[in-house]
């Protein structure tokens, strides 16, 4: 899995968009970008994933640069419940090792009223 | 509702007393895994299973056992728990090669 770099922490105002960057300059052609989040001591939660096109679902949008070396997760209208650690992971969905996930340090996002 | 359930959610026990943490999923997923999460060490895979009666070691299997007799269940067994197994444990499941993994709510285990 390619290495990712994320800011350690960031604050966001409630109701505003939260833009979470992720650098993955060594990504290879068949690796996807995934985002998960973990609200304090709860189980990690899948948010979104993409290969090269921008993606949107009910939770967030994922913008991947044309060279695929970085991406941004956008939470369009952050709420207090979005306070969590957000993990950017770059990997190929594995048919071995139980589809193991490896989380790096992540970005600790604090949504403030 | 699609979910992964774990029981118990919290457990305090003593060294050497065998325990089992249950995990069940209702999504007919082939893959199931157990992870432990410790401060500063992130999420580490203990064991995984790719289907019924197929299990394999993850990165930190020592001191743990698992079984997969039914597709929906994947219990984690600590035959003789020790204090270094004090941790937050998560069970996860996914489809074969699936993009989305579903995690249980976690089991906080303390071994005294």
GROMACS .gro file of C-alpha atoms in nm:
model
  225
    1UNK     CA    1   0.000   0.000   0.000
    2UNK     CA    2   0.128   0.345  -0.088
    3UNK     CA    3   0.221   0.580   0.194
    4UNK     CA    4  -0.011   0.870   0.270
    5UNK     CA    5   0.049   1.200   0.445
    6UNK     CA    6  -0.226   1.388   0.623
    7UNK     CA    7  -0.229   1.689   0.854
    8UNK     CA    8  -0.236   1.585   1.216
    9UNK     CA    9  -0.537   1.791   1.305
   10UNK     CA   10  -0.775   2.057   1.182
   11UNK     CA   11  -1.071   2.251   1.310
   12UNK     CA   12  -1.387   2.322   1.120
   13UNK     CA   13  -1.689   2.541   1.189
   14UNK     CA   14  -2.025   2.369   1.214
   15UNK     CA   15  -2.225   2.411   0.894
   16UNK     CA   16  -1.921   2.489   0.683
   17UNK     CA   17  -1.747   2.260   0.440
   18UNK     CA   18  -1.451   2.065   0.575
   19UNK     CA   19  -1.173   1.998   0.325
   20UNK     CA   20  -0.935   1.723   0.430
   21UNK     CA   21  -0.619   1.686   0.221
   22UNK     CA   22  -0.419   1.371   0.165
   23UNK     CA   23  -0.088   1.335  -0.013
   24UNK     CA   24  -0.008   1.004  -0.183
   25UNK     CA   25   0.270   1.084  -0.426
   26UNK     CA   26   0.383   0.720  -0.465
   27UNK     CA   27   0.043   0.585  -0.562
   28UNK     CA   28   0.050   0.322  -0.835
   29UNK     CA   29  -0.192   0.286  -1.122
   30UNK     CA   30  -0.413   0.018  -0.972
   31UNK     CA   31  -0.438   0.163  -0.622
   32UNK     CA   32  -0.757   0.321  -0.500
   33UNK     CA   33  -0.794   0.605  -0.252
   34UNK     CA   34  -1.016   0.520   0.045
   35UNK     CA   35  -1.138   0.730   0.330
   36UNK     CA   36  -1.253   0.598   0.663
   37UNK     CA   37  -1.326   0.777   0.984
   38UNK     CA   38  -1.331   0.676   1.346
   39UNK     CA   39  -1.540   0.856   1.599
   40UNK     CA   40  -1.383   0.826   1.942
   41UNK     CA   41  -1.337   0.456   2.031
   42UNK     CA   42  -1.609   0.346   1.788
   43UNK     CA   43  -1.551   0.111   1.497
   44UNK     CA   44  -1.401   0.269   1.186
   45UNK     CA   45  -1.658   0.373   0.928
   46UNK     CA   46  -1.614   0.365   0.552
   47UNK     CA   47  -1.680   0.701   0.385
   48UNK     CA   48  -1.589   0.686   0.019
   49UNK     CA   49  -1.334   0.559  -0.230
   50UNK     CA   50  -1.217   0.639  -0.581
   51UNK     CA   51  -0.963   0.550  -0.846
   52UNK     CA   52  -0.920   0.862  -1.059
   53UNK     CA   53  -1.258   1.024  -1.108
   54UNK     CA   54  -1.418   1.246  -0.849
   55UNK     CA   55  -1.676   1.066  -0.642
   56UNK     CA   56  -1.972   1.177  -0.434
   57UNK     CA   57  -2.204   0.994  -0.202
   58UNK     CA   58  -2.443   1.088   0.075
   59UNK     CA   59  -2.161   1.145   0.320
   60UNK     CA   60  -1.888   1.321   0.127
   61UNK     CA   61  -1.713   1.405  -0.197
   62UNK     CA   62  -1.371   1.286  -0.301
   63UNK     CA   63  -1.161   1.498  -0.534
   64UNK     CA   64  -0.854   1.328  -0.682
   65UNK     CA   65  -0.598   1.535  -0.872
   66UNK     CA   66  -0.531   1.450  -1.232
   67UNK     CA   67  -0.187   1.308  -1.151
   68UNK     CA   68  -0.344   1.115  -0.860
   69UNK     CA   69  -0.069   1.225  -0.624
   70UNK     CA   70  -0.312   1.388  -0.383
   71UNK     CA   71  -0.679   1.399  -0.297
   72UNK     CA   72  -0.925   1.594  -0.086
   73UNK     CA   73  -1.218   1.465   0.111
   74UNK     CA   74  -1.496   1.719   0.137
   75UNK     CA   75  -1.762   1.709   0.406
   76UNK     CA   76  -2.007   1.960   0.259
   77UNK     CA   77  -2.183   2.074   0.576
   78UNK     CA   78  -1.991   1.963   0.881
   79UNK     CA   79  -2.187   1.882   1.193
   80UNK     CA   80  -2.069   1.820   1.547
   81UNK     CA   81  -2.116   1.447   1.483
   82UNK     CA   82  -1.846   1.465   1.216
   83UNK     CA   83  -1.583   1.517   1.485
   84UNK     CA   84  -1.356   1.216   1.434
   85UNK     CA   85  -1.019   1.094   1.311
   86UNK     CA   86  -1.021   1.067   0.932
   87UNK     CA   87  -0.795   0.819   0.760
   88UNK     CA   88  -0.681   0.832   0.401
   89UNK     CA   89  -0.568   0.491   0.274
   90UNK     CA   90  -0.426   0.401  -0.063
   91UNK     CA   91  -0.447   0.035  -0.158
   92UNK     CA   92  -0.562  -0.230  -0.397
   93UNK     CA   93  -0.863  -0.426  -0.269
   94UNK     CA   94  -0.694  -0.745  -0.163
   95UNK     CA   95  -0.812  -1.095  -0.232
   96UNK     CA   96  -0.576  -1.212   0.042
   97UNK     CA   97  -0.507  -1.125   0.403
   98UNK     CA   98  -0.875  -1.077   0.468
   99UNK     CA   99  -0.875  -0.749   0.280
  100UNK     CA  100  -0.662  -0.605   0.560
  101UNK     CA  101  -0.674  -0.233   0.626
  102UNK     CA  102  -0.376  -0.043   0.759
  103UNK     CA  103  -0.446   0.298   0.907
  104UNK     CA  104  -0.183   0.566   0.937
  105UNK     CA  105  -0.202   0.857   1.177
  106UNK     CA  106  -0.504   1.024   1.021
  107UNK     CA  107  -0.636   1.377   1.068
  108UNK     CA  108  -0.812   1.459   1.389
  109UNK     CA  109  -1.103   1.683   1.289
  110UNK     CA  110  -1.280   1.892   1.548
  111UNK     CA  111  -1.604   2.052   1.439
  112UNK     CA  112  -1.679   2.355   1.652
  113UNK     CA  113  -2.016   2.522   1.706
  114UNK     CA  114  -3.002  -0.325   0.907
  115UNK     CA  115  -2.662  -0.437   0.780
  116UNK     CA  116  -2.429  -0.462   1.075
  117UNK     CA  117  -2.146  -0.631   1.258
  118UNK     CA  118  -2.213  -0.703   1.623
  119UNK     CA  119  -1.965  -0.781   1.896
  120UNK     CA  120  -2.014  -0.904   2.249
  121UNK     CA  121  -1.929  -0.814   2.512
  122UNK     CA  122  -1.862  -0.446   2.457
  123UNK     CA  123  -1.661  -0.416   2.776
  124UNK     CA  124  -1.481  -0.684   2.970
  125UNK     CA  125  -1.251  -0.680   3.269
  126UNK     CA  126  -1.088  -1.010   3.349
  127UNK     CA  127  -0.786  -1.158   3.521
  128UNK     CA  128  -0.475  -1.317   3.381
  129UNK     CA  129  -0.524  -1.675   3.266
  130UNK     CA  130  -0.902  -1.684   3.262
  131UNK     CA  131  -1.017  -1.801   2.920
  132UNK     CA  132  -1.255  -1.573   2.738
  133UNK     CA  133  -1.435  -1.548   2.406
  134UNK     CA  134  -1.540  -1.235   2.222
  135UNK     CA  135  -1.815  -1.303   1.972
  136UNK     CA  136  -1.857  -1.140   1.633
  137UNK     CA  137  -2.149  -1.179   1.398
  138UNK     CA  138  -2.238  -1.019   1.063
  139UNK     CA  139  -2.567  -1.030   0.875
  140UNK     CA  140  -2.441  -0.936   0.528
  141UNK     CA  141  -2.332  -1.280   0.404
  142UNK     CA  142  -1.974  -1.155   0.376
  143UNK     CA  143  -1.694  -1.393   0.294
  144UNK     CA  144  -1.418  -1.199   0.471
  145UNK     CA  145  -1.402  -1.147   0.841
  146UNK     CA  146  -1.112  -1.010   1.045
  147UNK     CA  147  -1.014  -0.927   1.396
  148UNK     CA  148  -0.808  -0.618   1.473
  149UNK     CA  149  -0.673  -0.469   1.789
  150UNK     CA  150  -0.614  -0.100   1.834
  151UNK     CA  151  -0.362   0.041   2.077
  152UNK     CA  152  -0.251   0.402   2.127
  153UNK     CA  153   0.035   0.490   1.895
  154UNK     CA  154   0.022   0.154   1.718
  155UNK     CA  155  -0.287   0.197   1.506
  156UNK     CA  156  -0.502  -0.089   1.389
  157UNK     CA  157  -0.329  -0.427   1.370
  158UNK     CA  158  -0.482  -0.740   1.222
  159UNK     CA  159  -0.489  -1.045   1.450
  160UNK     CA  160  -0.657  -1.313   1.241
  161UNK     CA  161  -0.871  -1.323   0.934
  162UNK     CA  162  -1.098  -1.564   0.754
  163UNK     CA  163  -1.178  -1.580   0.386
  164UNK     CA  164  -1.463  -1.827   0.424
  165UNK     CA  165  -1.606  -2.101   0.642
  166UNK     CA  166  -1.334  -2.323   0.789
  167UNK     CA  167  -1.063  -2.102   0.635
  168UNK     CA  168  -0.865  -1.891   0.881
  169UNK     CA  169  -0.519  -1.744   0.878
  170UNK     CA  170  -0.285  -1.541   1.093
  171UNK     CA  171  -0.262  -1.168   1.064
  172UNK     CA  172   0.019  -0.952   1.194
  173UNK     CA  173  -0.022  -1.016   1.567
  174UNK     CA  174  -0.177  -1.363   1.619
  175UNK     CA  175   0.016  -1.472   1.929
  176UNK     CA  176  -0.210  -1.552   2.223
  177UNK     CA  177  -0.528  -1.564   2.017
  178UNK     CA  178  -0.739  -1.828   1.844
  179UNK     CA  179  -1.032  -1.801   1.608
  180UNK     CA  180  -1.281  -2.030   1.440
  181UNK     CA  181  -1.517  -1.992   1.146
  182UNK     CA  182  -1.773  -2.271   1.164
  183UNK     CA  183  -2.052  -2.059   1.018
  184UNK     CA  184  -2.027  -1.780   0.766
  185UNK     CA  185  -2.184  -1.520   0.993
  186UNK     CA  186  -1.978  -1.583   1.308
  187UNK     CA  187  -1.611  -1.534   1.382
  188UNK     CA  188  -1.534  -1.561   1.754
  189UNK     CA  189  -1.201  -1.451   1.903
  190UNK     CA  190  -1.069  -1.673   2.179
  191UNK     CA  191  -0.808  -1.584   2.437
  192UNK     CA  192  -0.711  -1.912   2.601
  193UNK     CA  193  -0.493  -1.755   2.869
  194UNK     CA  194  -0.522  -1.377   2.860
  195UNK     CA  195  -0.232  -1.163   2.974
  196UNK     CA  196  -0.212  -0.792   3.058
  197UNK     CA  197  -0.047  -0.714   2.724
  198UNK     CA  198  -0.372  -0.817   2.556
  199UNK     CA  199  -0.549  -0.524   2.717
  200UNK     CA  200  -0.675  -0.340   2.413
  201UNK     CA  201  -0.968  -0.226   2.201
  202UNK     CA  202  -1.076  -0.503   1.965
  203UNK     CA  203  -1.267  -0.469   1.642
  204UNK     CA  204  -1.425  -0.727   1.421
  205UNK     CA  205  -1.472  -0.642   1.053
  206UNK     CA  206  -1.632  -0.801   0.752
  207UNK     CA  207  -1.642  -0.743   0.379
  208UNK     CA  208  -1.727  -0.904   0.050
  209UNK     CA  209  -1.455  -1.087  -0.138
  210UNK     CA  210  -1.224  -0.807  -0.257
  211UNK     CA  211  -1.483  -0.556  -0.145
  212UNK     CA  212  -1.414  -0.187  -0.123
  213UNK     CA  213  -1.612  -0.125   0.191
  214UNK     CA  214  -1.531  -0.293   0.519
  215UNK     CA  215  -1.784  -0.295   0.797
  216UNK     CA  216  -1.658  -0.275   1.152
  217UNK     CA  217  -1.822  -0.376   1.473
  218UNK     CA  218  -1.861  -0.131   1.763
  219UNK     CA  219  -1.555  -0.262   1.944
  220UNK     CA  220  -1.480  -0.457   2.261
  221UNK     CA  221  -1.272  -0.291   2.527
  222UNK     CA  222  -1.082  -0.561   2.711
  223UNK     CA  223  -0.884  -0.511   3.029
  224UNK     CA  224  -0.673  -0.797   3.163
  225UNK     CA  225  -0.556  -0.747   3.521
   0.00000   0.00000   0.00000
